[in-house]
Coordinates of C-alpha atoms in Angstrom, one line a residue:
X1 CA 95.5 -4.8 5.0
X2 CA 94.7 -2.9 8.4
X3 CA 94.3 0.5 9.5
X4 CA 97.4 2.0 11.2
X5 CA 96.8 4.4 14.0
X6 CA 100.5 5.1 14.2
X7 CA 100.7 6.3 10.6
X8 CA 98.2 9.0 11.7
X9 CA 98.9 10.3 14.9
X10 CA 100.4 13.1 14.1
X11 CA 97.8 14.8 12.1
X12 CA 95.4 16.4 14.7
X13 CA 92.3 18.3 14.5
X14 CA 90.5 20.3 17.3
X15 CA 87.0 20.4 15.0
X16 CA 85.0 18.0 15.5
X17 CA 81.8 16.8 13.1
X18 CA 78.9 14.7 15.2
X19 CA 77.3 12.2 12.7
X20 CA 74.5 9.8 13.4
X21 CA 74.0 6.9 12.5
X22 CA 71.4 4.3 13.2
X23 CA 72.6 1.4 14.9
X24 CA 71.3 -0.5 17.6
X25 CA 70.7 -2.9 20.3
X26 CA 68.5 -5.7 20.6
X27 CA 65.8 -7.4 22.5
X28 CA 67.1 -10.2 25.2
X29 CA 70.1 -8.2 25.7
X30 CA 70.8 -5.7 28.9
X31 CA 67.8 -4.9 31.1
X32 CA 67.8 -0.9 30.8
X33 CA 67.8 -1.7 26.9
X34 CA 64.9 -3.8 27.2
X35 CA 63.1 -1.4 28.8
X36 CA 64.2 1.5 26.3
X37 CA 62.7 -0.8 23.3
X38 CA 59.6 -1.3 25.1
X39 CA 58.6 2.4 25.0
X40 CA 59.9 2.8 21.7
X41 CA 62.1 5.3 21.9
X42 CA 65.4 5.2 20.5
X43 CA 68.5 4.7 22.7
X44 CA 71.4 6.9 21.8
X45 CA 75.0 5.8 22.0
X46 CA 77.9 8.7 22.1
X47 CA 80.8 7.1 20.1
X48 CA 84.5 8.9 19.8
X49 CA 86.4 8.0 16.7
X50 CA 88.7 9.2 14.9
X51 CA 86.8 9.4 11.6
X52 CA 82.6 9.0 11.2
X53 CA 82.9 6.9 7.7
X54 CA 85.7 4.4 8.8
X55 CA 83.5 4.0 12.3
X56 CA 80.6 3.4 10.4
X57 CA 82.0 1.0 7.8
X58 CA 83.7 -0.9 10.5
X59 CA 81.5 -1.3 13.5
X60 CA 78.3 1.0 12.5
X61 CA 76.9 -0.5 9.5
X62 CA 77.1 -3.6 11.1
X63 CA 75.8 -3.3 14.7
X64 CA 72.7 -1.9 12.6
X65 CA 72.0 -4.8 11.0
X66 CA 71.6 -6.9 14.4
X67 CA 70.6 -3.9 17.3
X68 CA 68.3 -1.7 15.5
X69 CA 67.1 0.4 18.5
X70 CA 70.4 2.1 19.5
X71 CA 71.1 5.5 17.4
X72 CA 75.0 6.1 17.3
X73 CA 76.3 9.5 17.5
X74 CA 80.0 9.6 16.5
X75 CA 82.0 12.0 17.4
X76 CA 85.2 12.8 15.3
X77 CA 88.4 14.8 13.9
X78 CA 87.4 16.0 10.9
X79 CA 89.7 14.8 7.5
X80 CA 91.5 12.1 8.4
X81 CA 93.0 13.6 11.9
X82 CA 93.6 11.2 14.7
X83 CA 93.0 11.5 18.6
X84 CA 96.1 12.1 20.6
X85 CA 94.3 14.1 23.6
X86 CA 92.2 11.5 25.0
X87 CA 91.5 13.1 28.6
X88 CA 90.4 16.5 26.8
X89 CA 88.3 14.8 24.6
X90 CA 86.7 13.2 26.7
X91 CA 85.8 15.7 29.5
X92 CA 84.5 17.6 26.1
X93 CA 82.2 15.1 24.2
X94 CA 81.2 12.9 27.3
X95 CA 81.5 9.5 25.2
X96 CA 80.2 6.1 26.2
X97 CA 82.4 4.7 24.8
X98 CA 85.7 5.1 22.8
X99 CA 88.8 2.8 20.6
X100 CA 91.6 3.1 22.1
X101 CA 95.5 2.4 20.3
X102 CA 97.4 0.3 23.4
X103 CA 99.4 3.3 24.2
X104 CA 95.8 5.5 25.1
X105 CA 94.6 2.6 27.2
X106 CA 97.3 2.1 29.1
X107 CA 97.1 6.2 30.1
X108 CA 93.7 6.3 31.1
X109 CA 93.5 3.1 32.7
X110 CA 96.5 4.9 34.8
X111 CA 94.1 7.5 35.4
X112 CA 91.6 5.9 36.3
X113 CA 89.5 7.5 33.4
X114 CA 87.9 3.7 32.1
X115 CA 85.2 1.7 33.9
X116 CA 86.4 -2.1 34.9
X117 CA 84.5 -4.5 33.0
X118 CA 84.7 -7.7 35.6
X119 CA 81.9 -6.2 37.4
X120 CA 79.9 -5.8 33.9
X121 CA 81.3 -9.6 32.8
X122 CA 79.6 -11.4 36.0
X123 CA 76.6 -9.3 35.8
X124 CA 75.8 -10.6 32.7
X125 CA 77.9 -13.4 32.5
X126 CA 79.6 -12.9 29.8
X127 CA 81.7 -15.6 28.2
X128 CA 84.8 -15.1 28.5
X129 CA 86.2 -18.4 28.7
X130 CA 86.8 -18.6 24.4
X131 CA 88.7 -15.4 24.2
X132 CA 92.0 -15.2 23.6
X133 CA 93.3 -15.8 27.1
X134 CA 97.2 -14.2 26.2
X135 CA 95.2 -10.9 25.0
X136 CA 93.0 -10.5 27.8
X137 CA 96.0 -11.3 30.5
X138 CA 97.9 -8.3 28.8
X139 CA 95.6 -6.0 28.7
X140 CA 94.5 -6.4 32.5
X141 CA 98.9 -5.8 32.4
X142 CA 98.0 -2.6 30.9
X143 CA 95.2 -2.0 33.4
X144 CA 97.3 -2.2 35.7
X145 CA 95.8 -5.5 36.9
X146 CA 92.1 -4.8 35.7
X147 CA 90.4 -5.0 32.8
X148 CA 89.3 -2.0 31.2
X149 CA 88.5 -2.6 27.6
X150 CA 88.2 -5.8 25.3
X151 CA 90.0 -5.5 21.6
X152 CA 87.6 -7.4 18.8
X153 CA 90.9 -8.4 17.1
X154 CA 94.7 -8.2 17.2
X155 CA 97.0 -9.2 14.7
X156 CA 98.8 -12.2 16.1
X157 CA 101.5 -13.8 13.7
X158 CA 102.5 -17.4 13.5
X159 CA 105.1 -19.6 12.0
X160 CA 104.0 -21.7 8.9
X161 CA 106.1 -24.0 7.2
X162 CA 105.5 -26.0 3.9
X163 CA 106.4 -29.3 5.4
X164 CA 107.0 -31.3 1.6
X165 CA 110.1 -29.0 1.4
X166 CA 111.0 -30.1 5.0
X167 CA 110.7 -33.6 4.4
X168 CA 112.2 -33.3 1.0
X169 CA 115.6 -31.9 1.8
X170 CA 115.2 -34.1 5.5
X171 CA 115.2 -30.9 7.6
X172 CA 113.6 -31.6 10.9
X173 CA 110.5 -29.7 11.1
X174 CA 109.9 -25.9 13.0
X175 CA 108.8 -26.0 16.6
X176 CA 106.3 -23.7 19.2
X177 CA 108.0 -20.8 20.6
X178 CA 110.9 -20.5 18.3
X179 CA 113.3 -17.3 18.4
X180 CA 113.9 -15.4 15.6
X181 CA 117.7 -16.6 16.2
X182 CA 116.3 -19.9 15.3
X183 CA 114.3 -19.6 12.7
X184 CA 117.0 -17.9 10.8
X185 CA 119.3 -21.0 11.8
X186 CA 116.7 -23.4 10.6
X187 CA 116.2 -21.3 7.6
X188 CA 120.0 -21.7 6.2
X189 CA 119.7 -25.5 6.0
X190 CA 117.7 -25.0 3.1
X191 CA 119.5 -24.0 -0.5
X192 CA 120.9 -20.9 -0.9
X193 CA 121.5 -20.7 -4.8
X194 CA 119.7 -20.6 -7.9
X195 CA 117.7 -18.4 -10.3
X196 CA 115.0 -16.6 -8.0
X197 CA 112.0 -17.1 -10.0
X198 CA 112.6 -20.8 -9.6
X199 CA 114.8 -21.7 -6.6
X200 CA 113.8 -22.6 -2.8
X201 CA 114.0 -20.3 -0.2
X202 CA 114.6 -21.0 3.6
X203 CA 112.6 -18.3 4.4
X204 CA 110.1 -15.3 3.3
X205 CA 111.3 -12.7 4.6
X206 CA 113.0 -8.9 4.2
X207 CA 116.4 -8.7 5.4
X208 CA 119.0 -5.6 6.6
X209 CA 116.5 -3.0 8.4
X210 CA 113.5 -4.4 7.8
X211 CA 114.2 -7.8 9.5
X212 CA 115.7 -5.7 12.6
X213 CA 112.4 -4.1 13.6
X214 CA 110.9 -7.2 13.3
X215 CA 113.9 -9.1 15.9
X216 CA 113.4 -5.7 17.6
X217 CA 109.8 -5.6 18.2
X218 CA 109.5 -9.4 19.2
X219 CA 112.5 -8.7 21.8
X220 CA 110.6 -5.6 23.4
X221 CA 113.9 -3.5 22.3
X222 CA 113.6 0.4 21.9
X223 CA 116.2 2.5 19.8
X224 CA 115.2 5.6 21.9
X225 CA 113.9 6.1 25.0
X226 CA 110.4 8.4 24.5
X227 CA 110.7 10.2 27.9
X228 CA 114.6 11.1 27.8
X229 CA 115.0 11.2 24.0
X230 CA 118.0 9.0 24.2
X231 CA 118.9 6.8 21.8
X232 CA 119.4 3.0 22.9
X233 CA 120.3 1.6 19.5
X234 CA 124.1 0.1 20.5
X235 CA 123.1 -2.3 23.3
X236 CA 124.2 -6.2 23.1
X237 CA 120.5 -6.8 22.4
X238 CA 120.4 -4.2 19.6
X239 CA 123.5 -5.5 17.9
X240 CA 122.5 -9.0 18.4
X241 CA 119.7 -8.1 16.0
X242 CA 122.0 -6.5 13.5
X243 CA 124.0 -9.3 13.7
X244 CA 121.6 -11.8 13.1
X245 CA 119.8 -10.1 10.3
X246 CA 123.2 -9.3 8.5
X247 CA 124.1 -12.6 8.4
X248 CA 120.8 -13.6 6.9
X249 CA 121.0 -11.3 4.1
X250 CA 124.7 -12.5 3.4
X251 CA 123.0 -16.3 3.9
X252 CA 120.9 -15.7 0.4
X253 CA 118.1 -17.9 2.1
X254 CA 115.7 -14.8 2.7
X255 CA 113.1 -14.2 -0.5
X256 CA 113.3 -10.4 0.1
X257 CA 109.7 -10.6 -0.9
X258 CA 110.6 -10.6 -4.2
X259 CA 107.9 -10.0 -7.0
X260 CA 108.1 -11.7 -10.7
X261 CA 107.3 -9.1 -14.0
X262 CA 104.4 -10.3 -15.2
X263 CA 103.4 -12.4 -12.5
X264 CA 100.2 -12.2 -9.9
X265 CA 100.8 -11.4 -6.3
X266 CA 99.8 -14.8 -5.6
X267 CA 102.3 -16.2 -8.6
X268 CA 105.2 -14.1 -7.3
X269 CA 105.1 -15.0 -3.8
X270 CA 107.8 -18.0 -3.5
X271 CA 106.0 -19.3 -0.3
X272 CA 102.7 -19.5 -2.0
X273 CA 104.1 -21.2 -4.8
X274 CA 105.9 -23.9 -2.6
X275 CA 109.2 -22.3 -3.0
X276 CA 110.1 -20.9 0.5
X277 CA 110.1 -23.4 3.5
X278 CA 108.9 -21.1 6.2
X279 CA 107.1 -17.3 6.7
X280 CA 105.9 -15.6 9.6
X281 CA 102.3 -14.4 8.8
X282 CA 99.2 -13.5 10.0
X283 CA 96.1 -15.6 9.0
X284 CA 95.6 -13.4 5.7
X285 CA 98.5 -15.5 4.6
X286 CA 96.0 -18.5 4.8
X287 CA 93.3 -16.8 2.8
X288 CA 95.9 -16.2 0.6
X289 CA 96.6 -20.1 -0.3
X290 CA 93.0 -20.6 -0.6
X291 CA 92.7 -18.0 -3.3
X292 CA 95.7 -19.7 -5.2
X293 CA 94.2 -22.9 -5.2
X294 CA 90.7 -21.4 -7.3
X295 CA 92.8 -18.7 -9.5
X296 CA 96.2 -19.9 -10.1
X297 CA 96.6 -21.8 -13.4
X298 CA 98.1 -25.2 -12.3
X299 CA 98.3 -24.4 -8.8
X300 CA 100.3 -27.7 -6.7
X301 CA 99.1 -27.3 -3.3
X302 CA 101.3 -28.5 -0.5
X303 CA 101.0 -29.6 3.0
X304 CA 101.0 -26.6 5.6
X305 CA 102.0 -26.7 9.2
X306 CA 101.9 -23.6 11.8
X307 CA 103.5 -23.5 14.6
X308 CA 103.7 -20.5 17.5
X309 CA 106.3 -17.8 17.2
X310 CA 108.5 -16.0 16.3
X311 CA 109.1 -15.8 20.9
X312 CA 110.8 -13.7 22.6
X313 CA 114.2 -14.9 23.9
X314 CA 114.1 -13.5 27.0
X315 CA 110.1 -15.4 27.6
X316 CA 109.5 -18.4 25.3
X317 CA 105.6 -17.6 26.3
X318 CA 105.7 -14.4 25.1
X319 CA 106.2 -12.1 22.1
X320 CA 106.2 -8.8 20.9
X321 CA 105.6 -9.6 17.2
X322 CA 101.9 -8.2 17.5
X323 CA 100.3 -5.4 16.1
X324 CA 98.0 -4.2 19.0
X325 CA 94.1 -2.9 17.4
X326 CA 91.7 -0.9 19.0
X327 CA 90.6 -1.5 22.3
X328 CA 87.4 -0.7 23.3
X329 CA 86.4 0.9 26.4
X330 CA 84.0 2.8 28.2
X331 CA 84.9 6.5 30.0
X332 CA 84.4 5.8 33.9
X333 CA 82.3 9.2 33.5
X334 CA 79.6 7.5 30.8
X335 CA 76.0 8.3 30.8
X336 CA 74.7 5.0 28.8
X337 CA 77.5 2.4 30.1
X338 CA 74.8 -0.4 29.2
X339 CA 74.4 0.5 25.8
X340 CA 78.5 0.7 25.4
X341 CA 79.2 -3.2 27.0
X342 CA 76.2 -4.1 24.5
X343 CA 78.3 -2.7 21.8
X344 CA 81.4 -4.5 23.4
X345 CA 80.1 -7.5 23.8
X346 CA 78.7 -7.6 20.0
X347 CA 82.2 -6.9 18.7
X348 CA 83.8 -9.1 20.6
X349 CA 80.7 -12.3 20.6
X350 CA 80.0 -15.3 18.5
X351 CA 77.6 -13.3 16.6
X352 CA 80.1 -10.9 14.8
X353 CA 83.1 -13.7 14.8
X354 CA 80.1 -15.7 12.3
X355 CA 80.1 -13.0 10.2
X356 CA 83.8 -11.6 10.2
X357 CA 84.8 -15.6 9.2
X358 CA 82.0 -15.7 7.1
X359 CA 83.3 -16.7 3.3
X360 CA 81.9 -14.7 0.4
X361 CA 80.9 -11.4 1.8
X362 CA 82.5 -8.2 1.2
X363 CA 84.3 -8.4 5.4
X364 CA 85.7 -10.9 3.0
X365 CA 89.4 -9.2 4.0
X366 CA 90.4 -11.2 7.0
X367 CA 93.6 -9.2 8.0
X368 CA 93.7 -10.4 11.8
X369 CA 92.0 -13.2 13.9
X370 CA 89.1 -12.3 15.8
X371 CA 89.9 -12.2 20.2
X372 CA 86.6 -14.9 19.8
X373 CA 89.0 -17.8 19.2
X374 CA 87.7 -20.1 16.6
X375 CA 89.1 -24.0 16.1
X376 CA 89.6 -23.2 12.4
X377 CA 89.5 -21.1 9.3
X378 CA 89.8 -22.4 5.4
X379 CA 90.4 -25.6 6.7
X380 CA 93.0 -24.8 9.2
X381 CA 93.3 -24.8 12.5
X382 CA 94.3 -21.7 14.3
X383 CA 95.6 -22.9 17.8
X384 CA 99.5 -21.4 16.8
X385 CA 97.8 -17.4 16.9
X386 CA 96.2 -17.8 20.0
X387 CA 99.1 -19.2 22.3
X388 CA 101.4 -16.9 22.8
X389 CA 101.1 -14.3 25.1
X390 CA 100.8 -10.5 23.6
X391 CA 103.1 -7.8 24.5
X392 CA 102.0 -4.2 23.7
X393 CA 105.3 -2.9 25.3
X394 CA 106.5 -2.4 21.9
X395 CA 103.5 -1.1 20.2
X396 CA 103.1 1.5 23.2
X397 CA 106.4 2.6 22.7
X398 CA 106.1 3.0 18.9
X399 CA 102.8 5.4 19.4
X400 CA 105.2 7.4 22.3
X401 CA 107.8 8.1 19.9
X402 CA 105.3 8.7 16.5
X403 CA 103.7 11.5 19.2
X404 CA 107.1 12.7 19.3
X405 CA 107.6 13.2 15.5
X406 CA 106.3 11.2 13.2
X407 CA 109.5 10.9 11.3
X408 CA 111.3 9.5 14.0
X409 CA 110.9 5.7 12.7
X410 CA 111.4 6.5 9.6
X411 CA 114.8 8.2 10.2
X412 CA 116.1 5.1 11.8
X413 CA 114.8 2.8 9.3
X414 CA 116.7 4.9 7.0
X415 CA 120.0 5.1 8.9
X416 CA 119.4 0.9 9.5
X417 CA 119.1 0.4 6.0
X418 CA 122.4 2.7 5.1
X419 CA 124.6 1.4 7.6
X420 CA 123.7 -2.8 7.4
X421 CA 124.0 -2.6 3.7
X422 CA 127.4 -0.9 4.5
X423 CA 128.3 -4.1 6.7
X424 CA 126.9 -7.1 3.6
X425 CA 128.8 -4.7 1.3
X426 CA 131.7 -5.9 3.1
X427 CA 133.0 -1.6 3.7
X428 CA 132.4 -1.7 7.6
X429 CA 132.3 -3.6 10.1
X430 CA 129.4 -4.4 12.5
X431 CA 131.1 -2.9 15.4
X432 CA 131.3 0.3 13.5
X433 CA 127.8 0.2 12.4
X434 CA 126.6 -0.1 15.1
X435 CA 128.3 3.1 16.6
X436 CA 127.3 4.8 13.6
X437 CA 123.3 4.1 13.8
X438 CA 124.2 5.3 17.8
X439 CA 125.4 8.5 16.6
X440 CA 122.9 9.2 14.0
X441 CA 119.9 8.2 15.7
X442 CA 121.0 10.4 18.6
X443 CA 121.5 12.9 16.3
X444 CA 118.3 12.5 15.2
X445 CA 116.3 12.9 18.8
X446 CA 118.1 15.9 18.9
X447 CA 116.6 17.4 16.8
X448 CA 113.0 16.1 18.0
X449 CA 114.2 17.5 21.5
X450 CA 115.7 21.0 20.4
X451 CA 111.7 21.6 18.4
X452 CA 110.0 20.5 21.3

């Protein structure tokens, strides 16, 4: 559905490949381009990417079609290597511009390796006022109190319900801000028994481990601190989560996104099919109904509602349940800053948000909502992604440990998994567990520490 960053950190590369690509910039936009088009020559953009093709099939391709007059050099690890030296990279290729995962902008916004933007945003005022205000309040946060960079899009989640099932077995309905505590609460008013390829479901969700990182990352919790290499996994907060997620799974009112033999994606999710009150998604979950309506056989459609969440406990206008995308910025030492705010502005404009929403094109894929807020998509209004306000602490913490070892989340997903099913098994308690994923995960920074 996306590209993860994270899932790539690790694999570096100090060869680099330069590939151009025609893209461009056109008339009626920034005065230096203007004046660039009028003699004809070409203006050339220095890109850094991790990878030429993805840049091209995600940004290049289409900047050509609308600024002709701009050539793109991209600059990139070679294979499929990520960047995890940005200040050394930079002082080597001279970008004007580069993406940036949260955890990258935050650093060089720190060292004051980015150019502000406000100065660039009243010059040529820029509308700004129909972007998503949460997402450009957190990263002037990361800035340090400016702002640095603009993302094009950030995967927001929300909480949709199918409100027939609500009214049916007369459960009052989800609300904004809602904590994952809640949602699991309201979730177990639903039925709980039944054959699965028929029954209701309170919720759509995976339980035990899985449904921890997902408590975890809304709450902002970390299971090891990246600069000590301690683990952090047995706070109150932490076993909150375990508790909360055990007691789910023991509920039988989570889906544990089963699938059906035989069946379509579409025909084996329960939620889809109007079996499971209540998912938190992204907005591919609402391209998802559409599709059922044209290609499921006897489809029954049902009446959705959305609401904001799941929130953060500790900040009902707040959550870390968002997957942070690239930010793009532009090296405070750039030789063609005008051409790099063009591209920025494209990406993150009306122009481009027409064309990613657009219906039957191959950007047909809508993983994330654009930052250009729209007042609807398939029919739906999208008010319950744009309301709450992002928190990359998370996500910048995940990227600190991944450049650590890239195993290290995988480990204590592992040792989750082994000691919550311990605890529904009914062979330990949670107490005990929770010690246990203490001891192991500590074990397991260790080892990080010891190799470093």
């Amino acid at each position: 559905m996306k590209h993860n960053l994270l899932q790539k950190v690790m694999l570096t590369s100090l060869s680099v490949m330069v590939i151009g690509t025609s893209a461009g910039l056109g008339t009626g936009k920034q005065a230096s381009a203007q004046s660039v088009n009028q003699t004809g020559t070409k203006d050339t953009l220095k890109v850094l990417y991790w990878n030429a093709e993805d840049f091209n099939r995600r940004y290049g391709d289409q900047f050509n079609k609308s600024y002709p007059d701009t050539n793109i050099e991209v600059f990139a690890p070679t294979g499929t290597g990520s960047i995890t030296d940005y200040n050394s990279a930079i002082e080597k290729y001279s970008p004007d511009l580069v993406m940036l995962p949260p955890y990258h902008y935050q650093q060089l916004s720190k060292d004051n390796k980015l150019t502000e933007l406000e100065p660039l945003i009243k010059r040529d005022q820029y509308d700004t006022t129909t972007l998503y205000p949460g997402l450009l309040d957190e990263l002037k946060e990361q800035g340090g109190g400016k702002l640095y960079g603009l993302s094009p899009k950030t995967e927001s989640y929300a909480l949709l319900y199918n409100a027939d099932l609500f009214k049916k077995h007369n459960v009052e309905i989800p609300s904004d801000a809602m904590t994952w505590e809640e949602i699991l609460k309201l979730a177990k008013k639903f039925p709980a028994k039944g054959d699965k390829s028929t029954r209701i479901w309170g919720l759509s969700a995976s339980g035990s481990g899985n449904l921890v990182m997902d408590i975890a990352r809304t709450e902002g919790l970390t299971y090891i601190d990246p600069d000590t290499l301690k683990a952090t996994a047995n706070t109150a907060a932490w076993k909150n989560a375990y508790r909360l997620s055990v007691e789910a799974t023991e509920s039988g009112v989570l889906d544990e996104r089963i699938t059906l033999s035989g069946k379509s994606y579409l025909e084996s999710s329960p939620f889809i099919m109007g079996r499971s009150a209540m998912i938190v998604a992204s907005i591919s979950q609402l391209q998802s109904l559409q599709k059922a309506k044209k290609n499921v056989k006897n489809y029954k459609p049902f009446k959705l509602g959305m609401v904001t969440g799941p929130a953060d406990s500790k900040d009902r206008k707040s959550t870390g349940y968002v997957f942070g995308s690239e930010i793009l910025a532009i090296p405070s030492g750039a030789s063609n800053r005008d051409a790099a705010w063009d591209f920025i502005k494209y990406f993150n404009g009306d122009e481009y948000a027409n064309v990613y929403y657009k219906p039957n094109t191959s950007n047909n894929s809508i993983g994330a909502p654009l930052s250009r807020m729209i007042k609807e998509y398939s029919g739906y209004k999208l008010d319950a992604f744009y309301t709450l306000q992002p928190n990359f602490n998370s996500t910048i913490t995940s990227y600190a440990l991944m450049n650590k070892s890239a195993d290290l989340e995988l480990d204590f997903r592992s040792i989750l998994s082994e000691e919550l099913t311990q605890v529904v098994n009914g062979k330990t308690t949670l107490d005990k567990a929770a010690a246990a994923i203490q001891s192991s995960t500590q074990a397991v920074a260790d080892k990080v520490a010891k190799a470093q």
